[in-house]
Amino acid sequence: MTHVPPPAEELRLLDAELWQLDARRLQLLKRRAWLVSTLQSAAQTPPGPPRPVEPPRPEASAPRVQNMLLLFGGVLLTIAAMVFTLVSWGHLGITGRALVLGALTLAVLTAPAALLRRGLRSTAESVAGLGLALTALDAYALHETAFAAADGTAYAASATAALAAAWTAYDRALGATSGRLHLPLPAALAMAQLPLLLWAIAADAGAHGISAALLLTAGFDTIVALHSTAGSVRSVAALGAYGTGAWGALTAGWLTWDAAGPSAAARAAALLTLGAVIAVGAAWRWERLAVRDTETAPNATAGSIAAGVDAVVGGLLLVAAAGGLLRAALPGGWTVPGYLACGVALLAALRTPLPTIARRGLVQASAGVQAVAVACALPLVGVALLGPLGWTGRAWSGEPTDARAAVTVDTPWPTHPAQLLLAPAVVAAVLLLLARSEAWRRQATAGATVLIWATVMTVAPTLQLPYPVALLLPTLTTAAALAAAAFLPRPLLPTALALATSVVLAFLALPSEAATLTLLSVLTALFATASLRPHLAPVSAPTALVYGTALVCATGAAAGWSPRFTALLVLTIPVTAALLAPRLAHARVPVEVAGATAALLAVGLAITDPPMLALVLALCGVIAAAVAVRPDRRAVGYAAGALFVLAAWVRLAAWDVGTPEAYTLPVSVPALLVGALRRRRAPRTSSWTAYAPGLTATLLPSLAAAWDDPYWTRPLLLGTAALLVTLLGVRQRLQAPLVLGGSVLILDALHELAPYLVQLTGVLPRWVPPALAGLVLLTLGATYERRIREVRRVREVLGGMD
């Protein structure tokens, strides 16, 4: 209960509360006055001085501007010297020429020393570059004056060698007196790329000599790159090594491929071996440098990458050298096996004391060669696997002569098939023998299995074995793959191979009627047996149904049945699927999909004969209804109802029935029954959901037909039915029957009164219709309020219905 204090106590409490409120109000008024004064003083204060504009930030640093100026100046001076040498040289005498060139070159080459002592390194670099360019111009000028009769290529070779040596000596002399520069040594190394190549061209050494010169230059660059400590020199050397080495190796490879005999092949192989020695040696040295530079991660990573690349290149060059020799010695067609043998022999590097990265690179090169050999055999395997598809349009046209004729219906057979077939077999053996680590054993076993399968599928047409043998090998392969899938812990690959083999076998059996029936029976039995294993059932059970469907169609064709009768035989497959699906829990959906596909095929076979199509649709409805009995497949009942309706429609169309009620009543009656059952189970279901579909399916088509019917029978029957529906809606207080039945009844009545209204409008004077319309409007206006109340009452009555 609420405590009520005495009046005196309550008055004291109220006074205390009012005092606190007055004190708080005074405090807030003072705070408000201070805020108002602060805002007014801020508004009267003049604005302060503008913020200083921040100066623009320079886009280039001072050292960068300096280097660009020096670079541009050096380039311009070099261009000027070239113009002087090429254009103005002839205007001076011999003495003048010597004095000008000597004095200019000497002055420019000695200037960097003084600049270095003053600390102007960038300027010294620029002037040194100009001096190096002047020495090259001096070499050109010397040729034009003193050695004009000499061969240009030979002189260029000697000049480039001399320039490379002179620039190297200049760098060492400058380093001993004043300090090192970054430009002379890389420039000397770049110039050193030309002497051997130019000497080979001048000596007319041919392609072999040019290749040797390039490879020797690459070897020199490799030595420099491996032993140099300067980053710029190492970069130029590496670029030269890879550039000249690739050029020389490609030239040697072209020579070994184009070799006319063993001697030419041996010379080209010697060049390739030289390139391989350079690459493998570089890989060895790069790996040691990487191990030494483990404390500096970037250098170690770059060294490891370079070692791996060089090892792979070296292995490929060794294979190309040895394979070229075998190609020249062996008869035609053995090129791929020869190179494959060399690639497999390269795996001996696993037993050598080479470093890890180099040994791994050689193994990767061997793997690349084996992959290329397998790729060369792919056209042969493709014809053996895809060639039987050509029998699709020539089924049962006659048994081919041999296995090769069975796969070459529309595709040509590759040349040298036996030699090409060795590649997948050899690579499979290598994978099985060398896959020792647990990490790679699974992948290697899978790859070897696929290669062995491809070999088995190709061996019969390759050896031109008899046609029965060509059928027997895939049959045994399918059985073996299914057996392996049934007992292995990882059945994915064997199952896929079994499916692929069975498809090839099915098409391969098409030339012969007996072979088709026999092998389809065997395939159906094999996959049905495999379905006993639960983990295989999701794939094998629907596959068995597919081959069973093909067997049924082939049986009908062999018996001479027309497609419409074969359709009845095909329906045995959906029946089988409906019986098996509840027992195959893991494969229920795939089996049902296969059964539905077979039922669709049966409908397609019978579509040209309406009576038979109606029968097939009705039987499909029976099968669907049987499936719908299962608690988890209740929704299939809708499909069964649709099939029954379609069957009835097709039968009526076959009987030339044109009455729409014959088509709509088989839909409306079941729909109304379903609606009634639904309202019985769920009384709160709306009448529009329960009864509107069934009523609309019959009333609206009948109304459309009655609107164009000149007779009175259909409108009378339709009106009677609509009246009954309306009365039923009133009795049961259902909104959908009342609205639909009443609407159809009104429209039907208007249709019957339309002729009389037309005649009446023709008899009456022309002023009567407007007068009647005005009278109606006046009447409606006079009784508007009463009509509104009546409409609201009707709406309330309808709203109270279901």
CSV table of N, CA, C and O in Angstrom, one decimal, residues 379-417:
chain,number,residue,atom,x,y,z
A,379,PRO,N,47.9,-36.8,-79.7
A,379,PRO,CA,47.0,-37.0,-80.9
A,379,PRO,C,46.7,-38.5,-81.1
A,379,PRO,O,45.5,-38.8,-81.4
A,380,LEU,N,47.6,-39.4,-80.8
A,380,LEU,CA,47.4,-40.8,-80.9
A,380,LEU,C,46.3,-41.3,-79.9
A,380,LEU,O,45.3,-42.0,-80.3
A,381,VAL,N,46.5,-40.8,-78.7
A,381,VAL,CA,45.5,-41.2,-77.7
A,381,VAL,C,44.1,-40.6,-78.0
A,381,VAL,O,43.1,-41.2,-77.7
A,382,GLY,N,44.1,-39.4,-78.4
A,382,GLY,CA,42.9,-38.7,-78.8
A,382,GLY,C,42.1,-39.4,-79.8
A,382,GLY,O,40.9,-39.6,-79.8
A,383,VAL,N,42.8,-39.9,-80.9
A,383,VAL,CA,42.1,-40.7,-81.9
A,383,VAL,C,41.5,-42.0,-81.4
A,383,VAL,O,40.4,-42.4,-81.7
A,384,ALA,N,42.3,-42.6,-80.5
A,384,ALA,CA,41.9,-43.9,-80.0
A,384,ALA,C,40.6,-43.7,-79.1
A,384,ALA,O,39.8,-44.6,-79.0
A,385,LEU,N,40.5,-42.6,-78.4
A,385,LEU,CA,39.4,-42.4,-77.4
A,385,LEU,C,38.2,-41.8,-78.1
A,385,LEU,O,37.1,-42.1,-77.8
A,386,LEU,N,38.5,-40.8,-79.0
A,386,LEU,CA,37.4,-40.1,-79.6
A,386,LEU,C,36.9,-40.6,-80.9
A,386,LEU,O,35.9,-40.2,-81.4
A,387,GLY,N,37.8,-41.4,-81.6
A,387,GLY,CA,37.4,-41.9,-82.9
A,387,GLY,C,36.2,-42.7,-82.9
A,387,GLY,O,35.4,-42.6,-83.9
A,388,PRO,N,35.9,-43.5,-81.9
A,388,PRO,CA,34.6,-44.3,-82.0
A,388,PRO,C,33.3,-43.5,-82.0
A,388,PRO,O,32.3,-44.0,-82.4
A,389,LEU,N,33.4,-42.2,-81.7
A,389,LEU,CA,32.2,-41.4,-81.7
A,389,LEU,C,31.7,-41.3,-83.2
A,389,LEU,O,30.5,-40.9,-83.4
A,390,GLY,N,32.5,-41.5,-84.2
A,390,GLY,CA,32.1,-41.4,-85.5
A,390,GLY,C,31.1,-42.5,-85.9
A,390,GLY,O,30.4,-42.4,-87.0
A,391,TRP,N,30.9,-43.5,-85.1
A,391,TRP,CA,29.9,-44.6,-85.4
A,391,TRP,C,28.5,-44.2,-85.0
A,391,TRP,O,27.6,-45.0,-85.2
A,392,THR,N,28.3,-43.0,-84.5
A,392,THR,CA,27.0,-42.6,-84.1
A,392,THR,C,26.0,-42.6,-85.2
A,392,THR,O,24.9,-43.0,-85.1
A,393,GLY,N,26.5,-42.1,-86.3
A,393,GLY,CA,25.6,-42.0,-87.5
A,393,GLY,C,25.7,-43.3,-88.4
A,393,GLY,O,25.0,-43.3,-89.5
A,394,ARG,N,26.5,-44.2,-88.0
A,394,ARG,CA,26.7,-45.5,-88.8
A,394,ARG,C,26.4,-46.7,-88.0
A,394,ARG,O,27.1,-47.7,-88.1
A,395,ALA,N,25.5,-46.7,-87.1
A,395,ALA,CA,25.3,-47.8,-86.1
A,395,ALA,C,24.9,-49.0,-86.9
A,395,ALA,O,24.0,-48.9,-87.8
A,396,TRP,N,25.5,-50.2,-86.5
A,396,TRP,CA,25.1,-51.5,-87.1
A,396,TRP,C,25.3,-51.5,-88.6
A,396,TRP,O,24.6,-52.2,-89.3
A,397,SER,N,26.3,-50.8,-89.0
A,397,SER,CA,26.6,-50.8,-90.5
A,397,SER,C,27.6,-51.9,-90.9
A,397,SER,O,27.9,-52.1,-92.0
A,398,GLY,N,28.1,-52.7,-89.9
A,398,GLY,CA,29.0,-53.8,-90.2
A,398,GLY,C,30.3,-53.7,-89.4
A,398,GLY,O,30.8,-52.7,-89.0
A,399,GLU,N,30.8,-54.9,-89.0
A,399,GLU,CA,31.9,-55.0,-88.1
A,399,GLU,C,33.2,-54.6,-88.9
A,399,GLU,O,33.4,-55.0,-90.0
A,400,PRO,N,34.0,-53.7,-88.3
A,400,PRO,CA,35.2,-53.2,-89.0
A,400,PRO,C,36.3,-54.4,-89.0
A,400,PRO,O,36.2,-55.4,-88.4
A,401,THR,N,37.3,-54.1,-89.9
A,401,THR,CA,38.3,-55.2,-90.1
A,401,THR,C,39.2,-55.4,-88.9
A,401,THR,O,39.5,-56.5,-88.6
A,402,ASP,N,39.6,-54.3,-88.3
A,402,ASP,CA,40.5,-54.4,-87.1
A,402,ASP,C,40.2,-53.3,-86.2
A,402,ASP,O,39.3,-52.4,-86.4
A,403,ALA,N,41.0,-53.2,-85.1
A,403,ALA,CA,40.8,-52.2,-84.1
A,403,ALA,C,41.2,-50.8,-84.6
A,403,ALA,O,40.5,-49.8,-84.3
A,404,ARG,N,42.1,-50.7,-85.5
A,404,ARG,CA,42.4,-49.4,-86.1
A,404,ARG,C,41.3,-48.8,-86.9
A,404,ARG,O,41.0,-47.7,-86.9
A,405,ALA,N,40.7,-49.7,-87.7
A,405,ALA,CA,39.6,-49.3,-88.5
A,405,ALA,C,38.4,-48.9,-87.7
A,405,ALA,O,37.5,-48.1,-88.1
A,406,ALA,N,38.3,-49.4,-86.5
A,406,ALA,CA,37.2,-49.1,-85.6
A,406,ALA,C,37.3,-47.7,-85.0
A,406,ALA,O,36.3,-47.1,-84.6
A,407,VAL,N,38.5,-47.2,-84.9
A,407,VAL,CA,38.7,-45.8,-84.3
A,407,VAL,C,39.0,-44.8,-85.3
A,407,VAL,O,39.1,-43.6,-85.0
A,408,THR,N,39.1,-45.1,-86.6
A,408,THR,CA,39.5,-44.1,-87.6
A,408,THR,C,38.3,-44.0,-88.6
A,408,THR,O,38.5,-44.1,-89.8
A,409,VAL,N,37.1,-43.8,-88.1
A,409,VAL,CA,35.9,-43.6,-89.0
A,409,VAL,C,36.0,-42.3,-89.7
A,409,VAL,O,35.9,-42.2,-90.9
A,410,ASP,N,36.2,-41.2,-88.9
A,410,ASP,CA,36.2,-39.9,-89.5
A,410,ASP,C,37.6,-39.2,-89.2
A,410,ASP,O,37.7,-38.0,-89.6
A,411,THR,N,38.5,-39.8,-88.5
A,411,THR,CA,39.8,-39.1,-88.2
A,411,THR,C,41.0,-39.9,-88.7
A,411,THR,O,40.9,-41.2,-88.8
A,412,PRO,N,42.0,-39.2,-89.2
A,412,PRO,CA,43.2,-39.9,-89.7
A,412,PRO,C,44.0,-40.5,-88.6
A,412,PRO,O,44.0,-40.0,-87.5
A,413,TRP,N,44.8,-41.5,-88.9
A,413,TRP,CA,45.6,-42.2,-87.9
A,413,TRP,C,47.0,-41.5,-88.0
A,413,TRP,O,47.6,-41.4,-89.0
A,414,PRO,N,47.6,-41.2,-86.8
A,414,PRO,CA,48.9,-40.5,-86.8
A,414,PRO,C,50.0,-41.5,-87.3
A,414,PRO,O,49.9,-42.7,-87.3
A,415,THR,N,51.1,-40.9,-87.8
A,415,THR,CA,52.2,-41.7,-88.3
A,415,THR,C,53.1,-42.1,-87.1
A,415,THR,O,53.1,-41.4,-86.0
A,416,HIS,N,53.8,-43.2,-87.2
A,416,HIS,CA,54.7,-43.8,-86.2
A,416,HIS,C,53.9,-44.0,-84.9
A,416,HIS,O,54.4,-43.5,-83.8
A,417,PRO,N,52.8,-44.7,-84.9
A,417,PRO,CA,52.1,-44.8,-83.6
A,417,PRO,C,52.8,-45.6,-82.6
A,417,PRO,O,52.7,-45.3,-81.4
